[in-house]
Coordinates of C-alpha atoms in Angstrom, one line a residue:
Chain V
M5 CA 140.8 56.4 103.1
I6 CA 143.6 54.3 103.5
T7 CA 147.0 56.7 104.1
P8 CA 150.7 55.6 103.9
V9 CA 151.6 54.6 107.5
Q10 CA 154.2 56.8 108.3
D11 CA 156.4 58.5 112.0
K12 CA 156.4 62.1 110.8
Q13 CA 153.9 64.5 111.7
P14 CA 151.8 65.0 108.0
L15 CA 152.4 69.3 106.7
V16 CA 149.6 69.0 104.7
R17 CA 145.9 67.9 106.4
A18 CA 142.6 67.2 104.6
R19 CA 139.6 65.9 106.5
N20 CA 136.7 65.4 105.4
V21 CA 137.0 67.9 103.2
H22 CA 134.3 69.6 101.0
K23 CA 133.3 72.9 98.9
A24 CA 130.4 73.8 96.8
F25 CA 129.5 76.9 94.9
D26 CA 126.3 78.2 95.4
Q27 CA 123.9 74.9 94.8
L28 CA 127.3 72.8 92.3
E29 CA 129.3 70.5 94.5
V30 CA 133.0 70.3 94.1
L31 CA 134.1 68.8 96.7
K32 CA 132.7 66.4 98.7
G33 CA 135.0 64.5 101.9
I34 CA 138.5 64.3 100.6
D35 CA 140.7 63.1 103.5
L36 CA 144.4 63.8 102.5
D37 CA 147.7 63.8 104.8
V38 CA 150.8 64.7 102.9
F39 CA 154.3 64.2 104.6
P40 CA 157.3 66.2 103.8
G41 CA 159.4 65.7 101.7
E42 CA 156.4 63.9 99.9
V43 CA 155.5 64.3 95.8
V44 CA 151.5 64.3 95.8
V45 CA 150.9 63.9 92.1
V46 CA 146.6 65.1 91.8
L47 CA 144.9 63.0 89.3
G48 CA 141.5 63.0 87.9
P49 CA 140.0 64.1 84.7
S50 CA 138.4 67.9 84.3
G51 CA 135.9 69.2 86.7
S52 CA 136.4 66.0 89.8
G53 CA 137.8 69.5 91.9
K54 CA 141.4 68.6 92.0
S55 CA 142.0 72.0 90.9
T56 CA 139.9 73.6 93.5
F57 CA 141.1 71.4 96.6
L58 CA 145.1 72.5 96.0
R59 CA 143.0 75.9 95.7
C60 CA 141.4 75.5 99.3
I61 CA 144.9 74.4 100.7
N62 CA 145.9 77.9 100.9
H63 CA 142.6 79.0 101.1
L64 CA 142.6 80.6 97.9
E65 CA 138.9 78.9 98.7
S66 CA 136.9 79.3 100.9
I67 CA 135.3 75.2 102.8
N68 CA 131.9 74.4 104.0
R69 CA 132.9 71.7 106.1
G70 CA 136.0 69.8 107.3
S71 CA 139.0 71.6 107.9
I72 CA 143.2 71.8 106.4
E73 CA 145.6 72.4 108.5
V74 CA 149.6 72.8 106.5
D75 CA 152.6 72.5 109.4
G76 CA 150.2 72.2 112.1
E77 CA 148.3 75.7 111.7
Q78 CA 144.2 75.5 110.6
I79 CA 143.4 77.3 107.7
G80 CA 141.7 80.4 107.6
Y81 CA 141.2 79.9 111.3
Q82 CA 142.0 79.5 114.5
L83 CA 140.4 77.6 117.9
K84 CA 140.3 79.8 120.3
K85 CA 138.7 78.3 123.4
D86 CA 136.6 75.6 121.9
K87 CA 135.5 77.9 119.6
L88 CA 136.6 78.2 115.6
I89 CA 137.0 81.8 115.3
K90 CA 137.5 83.3 111.3
L91 CA 140.4 84.8 111.2
S92 CA 141.6 87.7 109.5
G93 CA 142.9 88.3 105.2
N94 CA 146.1 89.4 107.4
A95 CA 145.8 86.5 109.9
I96 CA 145.3 84.2 106.5
A97 CA 148.1 86.6 104.7
A98 CA 150.3 85.2 106.9
Q99 CA 149.7 81.6 107.3
R100 CA 150.1 82.0 103.2
R101 CA 153.9 82.3 103.4
N102 CA 155.4 80.1 103.3
I103 CA 153.0 77.6 100.8
G104 CA 154.4 78.7 96.8
M105 CA 151.5 78.4 94.4
V106 CA 152.6 78.2 90.6
F107 CA 149.5 78.9 88.1
Q108 CA 148.1 77.2 84.8
Q109 CA 148.5 81.1 82.8
F110 CA 151.6 81.2 84.8
N111 CA 149.9 85.1 86.6
L112 CA 154.0 86.6 86.8
Y113 CA 153.1 91.1 87.3
P114 CA 153.3 92.2 83.8
H115 CA 155.2 95.4 85.0
M116 CA 157.5 93.7 86.5
T117 CA 160.8 92.4 84.9
A118 CA 161.3 88.5 86.0
L119 CA 164.1 89.8 88.6
Q120 CA 161.2 91.9 90.1
N121 CA 158.8 89.9 89.6
V122 CA 161.4 87.3 91.3
I123 CA 162.1 89.5 94.4
E124 CA 158.8 90.7 95.1
A125 CA 157.1 89.0 98.0
P126 CA 161.0 88.4 99.5
I127 CA 161.0 92.0 100.0
G128 CA 157.2 92.8 100.4
V129 CA 156.1 89.9 102.6
H130 CA 159.7 88.5 104.3
G131 CA 160.8 91.4 105.1
E132 CA 164.5 90.4 103.4
S133 CA 167.2 93.0 101.8
K134 CA 166.9 94.0 98.3
A135 CA 170.9 93.1 98.3
Q136 CA 170.1 90.1 99.6
A137 CA 167.0 89.3 98.1
T138 CA 168.5 90.1 94.0
A139 CA 171.3 87.9 95.2
Y140 CA 168.8 84.8 95.9
A141 CA 166.5 85.4 92.6
R142 CA 169.7 85.7 90.9
E143 CA 170.9 81.9 91.7
L144 CA 167.9 81.1 90.8
L145 CA 166.8 81.9 88.2
Q146 CA 170.4 80.5 87.6
K147 CA 168.6 77.4 88.1
V148 CA 165.8 77.2 86.3
G149 CA 168.0 77.9 83.2
L150 CA 167.1 81.9 83.0
S151 CA 169.6 83.6 84.2
D152 CA 170.2 86.3 80.9
K153 CA 166.7 86.6 80.7
A154 CA 166.5 88.7 84.9
D155 CA 165.7 92.8 83.0
N156 CA 163.3 91.1 80.6
Y157 CA 159.2 91.2 81.3
P158 CA 157.5 88.8 81.0
R159 CA 155.7 89.5 77.9
Q160 CA 159.2 89.9 75.6
L161 CA 159.1 86.1 77.3
S162 CA 158.2 83.0 75.7
G163 CA 155.3 80.5 78.1
G164 CA 157.8 78.3 79.4
Q165 CA 160.0 81.1 80.3
Q166 CA 157.7 83.0 81.8
Q167 CA 156.7 79.3 83.8
R168 CA 159.8 78.9 84.7
V169 CA 160.0 81.7 86.3
A170 CA 157.3 81.9 88.2
I171 CA 158.0 79.0 89.2
A172 CA 161.6 80.9 90.5
R173 CA 159.6 83.1 92.5
A174 CA 158.1 80.4 94.4
L175 CA 160.6 79.3 94.6
A176 CA 161.9 82.7 96.4
I177 CA 159.9 82.7 98.9
K178 CA 161.8 79.3 100.6
P179 CA 157.9 77.1 101.0
K180 CA 157.8 74.3 103.4
L181 CA 155.2 73.5 100.4
M182 CA 154.8 74.1 96.9
L183 CA 151.1 73.5 95.0
F184 CA 151.2 73.8 91.6
D185 CA 148.3 74.1 89.0
E186 CA 148.2 72.6 86.3
P187 CA 151.5 74.3 85.1
T188 CA 151.9 72.3 82.1
S189 CA 147.8 73.0 80.6
A190 CA 148.6 76.3 79.2
L191 CA 151.8 75.7 77.4
D192 CA 152.5 74.6 73.7
P193 CA 153.5 70.8 73.8
E194 CA 156.9 71.3 72.3
L195 CA 157.8 73.4 75.6
V196 CA 155.8 71.2 78.5
G197 CA 159.7 69.3 78.5
E198 CA 161.3 72.6 80.2
V199 CA 158.7 72.8 82.8
L200 CA 158.9 69.7 83.6
A201 CA 162.8 69.0 83.7
T202 CA 162.2 72.2 86.7
M203 CA 159.5 70.8 88.3
R204 CA 161.2 66.7 88.7
D205 CA 164.7 68.9 89.6
L206 CA 163.0 69.9 92.3
A207 CA 161.4 67.3 93.6
R208 CA 164.7 65.2 93.6
Q209 CA 165.5 67.9 96.2
G210 CA 163.5 67.0 98.5
L211 CA 160.8 69.7 98.4
T212 CA 156.8 68.5 99.4
M213 CA 154.7 69.2 96.5
I214 CA 151.3 68.8 95.6
V215 CA 150.9 68.9 91.6
V216 CA 147.4 68.7 90.0
T217 CA 148.3 67.6 86.4
H218 CA 146.8 66.1 82.5
E219 CA 151.2 65.0 82.9
I220 CA 151.2 60.2 83.2
G221 CA 154.0 60.8 83.2
F222 CA 155.5 63.2 84.9
A223 CA 152.7 61.0 87.7
K224 CA 155.3 58.4 86.4
E225 CA 158.5 59.4 86.5
A226 CA 158.6 62.2 90.3
A227 CA 155.7 61.6 92.2
D228 CA 156.1 59.2 95.9
R229 CA 152.2 59.3 95.2
V230 CA 149.1 59.5 92.6
V231 CA 145.0 60.7 94.0
F232 CA 143.4 60.0 91.0
M233 CA 140.3 62.4 91.9
D234 CA 136.5 62.2 90.4
G235 CA 133.2 63.9 90.9
G236 CA 134.4 65.8 94.0
H237 CA 135.9 61.8 95.5
I238 CA 138.9 60.7 95.8
V239 CA 138.8 57.4 94.3
E240 CA 142.0 55.7 94.0
M241 CA 145.5 56.6 95.3
G242 CA 148.8 55.3 95.4
K243 CA 151.8 54.6 94.3
P244 CA 152.9 55.6 90.6
E245 CA 153.3 51.8 89.3
D246 CA 150.3 50.7 91.5
V247 CA 147.5 53.7 90.6
I248 CA 148.8 53.8 87.0
G249 CA 150.4 50.7 86.2
N250 CA 148.4 48.4 87.6
P251 CA 145.1 51.0 88.4
Q252 CA 141.5 49.1 90.8
H253 CA 138.9 51.5 90.1
P254 CA 137.1 52.0 87.5
R255 CA 137.2 55.4 86.4
T256 CA 140.8 55.5 87.0
Q257 CA 141.0 52.3 84.0
A258 CA 138.8 54.4 81.8
F259 CA 140.4 58.1 82.1
L260 CA 143.5 56.1 82.0
S261 CA 143.4 54.4 79.0
R262 CA 143.1 56.7 76.4
F263 CA 146.7 58.0 77.3
L264 CA 148.0 54.7 76.8
Chain Z
M21 CA 168.8 100.9 44.0
S22 CA 171.6 98.4 42.7
V23 CA 174.0 98.2 46.1
A24 CA 169.7 97.3 47.6
N25 CA 169.4 94.5 44.6
A26 CA 172.2 93.0 45.1
E27 CA 171.1 92.8 49.1
T28 CA 167.6 91.0 47.9
A29 CA 168.2 89.1 45.5
S30 CA 166.6 85.9 45.0
P31 CA 168.7 83.1 45.9
S32 CA 169.1 82.6 42.0
G33 CA 171.2 85.4 42.2
G34 CA 168.4 87.7 39.7
A35 CA 167.2 90.8 40.8
D36 CA 163.3 89.0 41.4
P37 CA 160.4 91.8 40.0
R38 CA 158.4 90.1 42.9
D39 CA 161.1 91.2 45.7
V40 CA 158.3 93.8 48.1
A41 CA 161.9 95.4 49.1
N42 CA 161.9 96.7 45.7
A43 CA 158.2 97.8 45.2
H44 CA 156.9 101.6 44.2
R45 CA 153.8 103.1 45.5
P46 CA 152.2 105.6 42.6
F47 CA 151.3 108.9 42.7
Q48 CA 148.1 109.2 44.1
T49 CA 146.0 112.2 42.4
G50 CA 142.9 112.8 44.7
R51 CA 144.9 112.5 47.2
A52 CA 147.0 115.6 46.1
T53 CA 143.9 116.9 45.4
L54 CA 142.7 117.3 48.2
W55 CA 146.1 118.1 50.3
F56 CA 146.4 121.2 48.3
I57 CA 142.5 122.1 48.4
T58 CA 142.3 122.0 52.3
L59 CA 145.6 123.6 53.3
L60 CA 144.6 126.5 51.0
I61 CA 141.1 126.6 52.7
A62 CA 143.4 126.5 56.2
A63 CA 145.1 130.0 55.0
N64 CA 142.8 131.6 53.3
F65 CA 140.8 131.1 57.4
A66 CA 144.2 132.1 58.6
W67 CA 144.7 135.2 55.9
I68 CA 140.8 135.9 57.3
V69 CA 141.0 136.0 61.3
A70 CA 144.8 137.8 61.1
N71 CA 143.4 140.5 59.2
N72 CA 140.2 140.9 60.9
E73 CA 140.2 144.5 62.4
N74 CA 137.5 142.7 65.0
F75 CA 139.5 140.6 66.5
G76 CA 141.4 143.3 68.1
W77 CA 144.8 141.5 67.8
P78 CA 147.2 144.7 69.2
V79 CA 144.5 144.2 72.0
V80 CA 145.3 140.6 72.5
A81 CA 149.3 141.3 72.4
Q82 CA 149.0 144.2 75.4
Y83 CA 147.3 142.0 77.5
F84 CA 148.2 138.7 77.0
F85 CA 151.1 139.3 79.6
D86 CA 149.2 141.8 81.9
P87 CA 149.0 141.7 86.0
T88 CA 145.5 141.0 85.8
V89 CA 145.5 138.6 83.7
M90 CA 149.7 136.7 84.9
Q91 CA 147.0 137.2 88.2
G92 CA 143.6 134.7 86.9
L93 CA 146.0 132.9 85.2
S94 CA 147.8 131.5 88.5
V95 CA 145.0 131.2 90.5
S96 CA 143.2 129.2 87.9
L97 CA 146.1 126.9 87.4
G98 CA 147.3 126.3 91.4
L99 CA 142.5 126.0 91.4
T100 CA 142.8 123.1 89.2
V101 CA 146.6 121.5 90.8
V102 CA 144.6 121.4 94.3
A103 CA 140.8 120.4 93.5
M104 CA 142.7 118.1 91.1
L105 CA 144.6 116.1 94.4
I106 CA 142.5 116.2 96.8
G107 CA 140.0 115.1 93.8
V108 CA 142.5 111.5 93.0
V109 CA 143.2 111.2 96.2
L110 CA 139.9 111.1 97.1
G111 CA 138.8 109.4 94.4
L112 CA 140.8 106.3 95.4
L113 CA 139.2 106.2 99.0
L114 CA 136.2 106.6 97.4
G115 CA 136.9 104.0 94.4
V116 CA 138.6 100.9 96.5
A117 CA 135.7 101.4 99.0
R118 CA 133.1 100.9 95.4
M119 CA 135.1 97.2 95.3
S120 CA 135.2 96.9 98.6
Q121 CA 132.9 93.6 100.5
D122 CA 132.7 95.6 103.0
V123 CA 128.8 96.8 102.6
L124 CA 128.5 99.8 104.9
A125 CA 131.8 101.1 102.7
S126 CA 130.5 100.5 99.0
S127 CA 127.6 101.8 99.5
L128 CA 128.3 104.8 101.3
S129 CA 131.0 105.8 98.3
G130 CA 128.0 104.0 96.1
L131 CA 126.3 107.6 97.6
F132 CA 128.7 109.9 97.4
V133 CA 129.3 109.6 93.8
W134 CA 125.4 109.6 93.2
F135 CA 124.8 112.8 94.5
F136 CA 127.9 114.9 93.5
R137 CA 127.3 113.2 90.1
G138 CA 124.0 113.6 89.1
T139 CA 123.9 117.3 90.6
P140 CA 125.4 120.7 88.3
L141 CA 128.6 121.6 89.5
L142 CA 127.2 124.7 89.5
V143 CA 124.8 124.3 91.1
Q144 CA 127.5 122.9 93.6
L145 CA 129.7 125.4 93.8
I146 CA 126.7 128.8 94.3
F147 CA 125.4 126.0 97.0
W148 CA 128.7 125.7 99.0
Y149 CA 129.5 129.3 99.0
N150 CA 125.8 130.4 99.3
L151 CA 126.3 127.6 102.6
S152 CA 125.8 129.8 105.7
T153 CA 122.6 130.6 104.7
L154 CA 121.5 126.7 105.9
F155 CA 124.4 126.2 108.6
P156 CA 125.4 129.5 110.0
E157 CA 128.5 127.5 112.5
I158 CA 130.5 125.0 111.4
S159 CA 130.9 122.5 114.5
I160 CA 132.7 119.2 115.6
A161 CA 130.6 117.5 118.1
I162 CA 129.8 113.8 118.8
P163 CA 126.9 113.1 117.9
F164 CA 123.1 114.4 120.0
G165 CA 126.4 115.3 122.7
P166 CA 128.2 117.6 123.4
T167 CA 129.7 120.1 121.2
L168 CA 133.8 120.4 121.1
V169 CA 135.0 123.0 118.2
S170 CA 132.7 125.5 116.5
W171 CA 133.8 128.2 113.7
E172 CA 131.2 130.8 112.1
T173 CA 130.5 129.6 108.4
N174 CA 131.2 133.0 106.6
S175 CA 134.7 133.0 108.3
V176 CA 135.2 129.7 107.1
I177 CA 133.7 129.5 102.8
T178 CA 135.7 132.1 101.3
P179 CA 135.3 132.1 97.4
M180 CA 138.9 130.3 97.6
T181 CA 137.6 127.4 100.1
A182 CA 133.6 127.0 98.1
A183 CA 135.5 126.6 95.3
I184 CA 137.8 123.9 96.7
V185 CA 135.1 122.0 98.4
G186 CA 133.6 122.4 95.1
L187 CA 135.7 121.5 92.5
A188 CA 137.1 118.3 94.3
L189 CA 134.6 116.6 95.1
N190 CA 132.8 116.6 92.0
E191 CA 135.7 116.0 91.0
A192 CA 136.6 113.1 93.7
A193 CA 132.9 111.7 92.0
Y194 CA 133.9 111.4 88.8
M195 CA 137.7 110.2 89.4
A196 CA 136.3 107.3 91.9
E197 CA 134.6 105.9 89.4
I198 CA 137.4 106.0 86.2
I199 CA 139.4 104.2 89.8
R200 CA 137.1 101.8 90.3
G201 CA 136.6 101.5 86.4
G202 CA 140.5 100.6 86.4
L203 CA 140.6 98.0 88.9
L204 CA 138.3 96.2 87.2
S205 CA 140.5 96.6 84.8
V206 CA 142.9 94.1 85.7
D207 CA 143.2 90.1 85.6
R208 CA 141.8 88.4 89.0
G209 CA 144.3 86.3 88.7
Q210 CA 146.5 89.6 89.4
S211 CA 145.0 89.7 93.0
E212 CA 145.0 86.6 93.5
T213 CA 148.5 85.7 93.1
A214 CA 149.1 88.6 95.4
E215 CA 146.7 86.6 97.9
A216 CA 148.4 83.1 97.9
F217 CA 152.2 85.0 98.5
G218 CA 151.2 86.6 101.7
M219 CA 150.2 90.1 100.7
T220 CA 148.0 91.9 102.1
K221 CA 144.9 93.0 100.1
A222 CA 146.7 96.8 101.0
R223 CA 150.0 95.9 99.9
A224 CA 148.4 94.2 96.5
L225 CA 146.8 97.1 95.9
W226 CA 149.2 99.6 95.9
R227 CA 151.9 97.5 94.4
I228 CA 150.6 94.6 91.9
I229 CA 146.3 96.7 90.8
I230 CA 146.9 99.9 90.6
P231 CA 150.2 99.6 88.4
Q232 CA 149.0 97.8 86.2
A233 CA 145.8 99.8 86.8
M234 CA 147.1 103.0 85.2
R235 CA 147.2 102.1 82.0
S236 CA 143.2 102.2 82.2
I237 CA 143.2 105.6 84.4
V238 CA 145.9 107.4 83.2
P239 CA 143.5 108.9 79.7
P240 CA 140.6 109.2 81.3
T241 CA 142.2 111.0 83.9
G242 CA 144.4 113.2 82.1
N243 CA 141.2 113.4 80.2
Q244 CA 139.4 115.1 84.0
L245 CA 142.3 117.2 84.6
I246 CA 141.5 119.3 80.5
S247 CA 137.8 119.7 81.6
M248 CA 139.2 120.5 84.6
I249 CA 141.1 123.6 83.6
K250 CA 137.6 124.5 82.1
A251 CA 135.9 123.5 84.7
T252 CA 136.9 126.2 86.7
S253 CA 136.1 129.0 84.6
L254 CA 132.6 128.4 85.8
V255 CA 134.2 129.8 90.0
S256 CA 133.5 133.0 88.3
V257 CA 130.5 133.8 89.3
I258 CA 131.0 133.1 92.9
A259 CA 133.6 135.9 92.4
M260 CA 136.5 134.2 92.3
A261 CA 138.9 135.8 89.8
D262 CA 140.1 133.1 87.7
L263 CA 141.4 133.6 84.3
L264 CA 138.5 134.3 82.8
Y265 CA 136.8 136.3 85.6
S266 CA 139.7 138.9 84.9
V267 CA 139.5 139.0 81.5
Q268 CA 136.0 139.7 81.6
S269 CA 137.2 142.2 84.4
I270 CA 139.5 144.3 81.7
Y271 CA 136.4 144.2 78.8
N272 CA 134.0 145.5 81.8
R273 CA 136.2 148.6 81.5
T274 CA 137.7 148.7 78.0
F275 CA 134.8 147.2 76.2
E276 CA 137.3 144.8 73.8
I277 CA 135.1 141.8 74.6
V278 CA 136.4 139.8 71.8
P279 CA 139.9 140.6 72.7
M280 CA 140.8 139.8 76.1
L281 CA 138.4 136.2 75.2
M282 CA 140.9 135.6 72.6
V283 CA 143.7 136.3 75.7
A284 CA 141.9 133.6 77.5
V285 CA 141.5 131.4 75.0
I286 CA 144.9 131.4 73.6
W287 CA 146.0 131.0 77.8
Y288 CA 143.5 127.5 77.4
L289 CA 144.5 125.6 74.6
L290 CA 148.3 126.6 75.6
I291 CA 147.9 125.2 79.0
T292 CA 145.5 122.2 78.3
S293 CA 148.3 121.2 75.0
V294 CA 151.1 121.5 77.7
L295 CA 149.2 119.1 79.5
N296 CA 148.2 117.2 76.4
I297 CA 152.4 115.7 76.0
G298 CA 152.9 114.6 79.9
Q299 CA 150.2 112.7 79.2
G300 CA 151.5 111.3 76.9
Y301 CA 154.5 110.8 78.6
I302 CA 153.0 109.4 81.7
E303 CA 151.4 107.2 79.7
R304 CA 154.2 106.2 77.5
Y305 CA 156.0 105.1 81.5
Y306 CA 153.0 103.1 82.2
G307 CA 152.9 101.1 79.5
R308 CA 156.4 99.3 79.9
G309 CA 156.6 95.4 79.8
D310 CA 153.9 96.3 77.0
R311 CA 156.3 97.1 74.5
R312 CA 157.9 93.4 73.6
T313 CA 160.4 96.2 70.6
A314 CA 161.1 98.0 73.7
T315 CA 165.1 96.3 74.1
A316 CA 168.0 96.2 72.4
Q317 CA 166.9 92.5 72.3
A318 CA 164.5 92.9 71.7
P319 CA 165.0 90.3 68.2
T320 CA 166.2 87.0 70.4
V321 CA 163.6 87.1 72.7
H322 CA 162.0 84.1 71.7
E323 CA 165.2 82.3 71.5
E324 CA 164.4 78.9 74.0
A325 CA 167.6 78.2 75.8
T326 CA 166.9 74.4 75.4
P327 CA 166.4 72.5 78.4

């Protein structure tokens, strides 16, 4: 698979990634490099393996073959004297510290207020002081337009507001990489816009993002590169104007024709 | 009435007879009759109980705060608190172990629950009390190796320790299952999210999973606590001077069986009533975040900030 020629080291380096759930092969050899500051949007029909691939990057799913590196470290394993050793749960937890993730179902902690949701990982995982974490959290909540909802519980917020809190929560750990797993799929159509606007801001600020989504419009506007997946393979990859504007592969053409 | 009408009037000006704000509930003769009959029967029953000399109310009053009864009450309460605390802590460990992917931990926990839930508590208590006939000595030793420390069983297992061990281990088995059920009730996405944010398993459990599991753990635990208070009456068979044992010791002397049992019954009811109220407060605490109307800003919660 062709990757753009760049001098920089890739932040994410996936090689020949295979993943099967029992007999069902979901990923059949994925190769992908994501460079610092890049926004990669992964498109594809349901069941193409795009969400699974995203979850492999921070080892929420373990892979069966191949390797994934983030920031030069192999995720989930360590090479010791030419022997690949599986890492302990706590060591994997440490590898995830700088990877933020936003989920389709928001997954806010329902027993905590919006502010408490945002400061949980900075205090508990990154050892920040409460004052420091709270100040930054208020700044982030303001950035996503929810400074007045800091003391509300997730149930008291709309879906779009919840997802924006979830984005603030992921930003609070000052991530090197952000993973978005279909962040707008569980939202009412009229709430999608506010979440996408927040994500566009982040893309403009140079955050490295991998976004799995069905929002073709977002891919067109915000992506540096679009990856189209189908049946566990990457079938097409390139600049959004090429992949979306002038798709070469028949599967991509068929998929995109439904959005025209 | 006229004020309410003015406020709820239809836009056209005149009061709308279909406005539900002005609706009346018709008088329900059937329900009123039912209330009357029920209250009549209750009053009659209370009168009969109060006037039946066999209940011996003066005796109940005389012995209600008797030092022996107070002593027994404090033993029952103390035993409940200690056995319940050990049971909850041990049950938490067992419940988490049961859920663990480690085969050794989960099968040991399963074995514990199988044994202590599968045998009667009364048998377990008698068994612990008579442990010395099985093992005259208790010692800490390296398996198949030398003994490090050793005690005589009879000096370690008093009625008190037998009661605590028996009640606590039995309680732990039930609490393990209650806690496991609570942990299972939390959405899988929650532990996944905690993991994705780099939390260790232990921290995720403590900060994210257990607080949410508490909502389904508290009500059956309240049940267990109330059962435990009553279960302490079983220790009277191993000569432990609990509330029941102390009233028994009095009526064995005075033959006032029913009045003395009434003393015990009223004390048990008083304690369980207090616990019910406490449980209500705890449930409300762990239900926070689930109450849309709890805060003053409630009416504005669905207002969207313009993107």
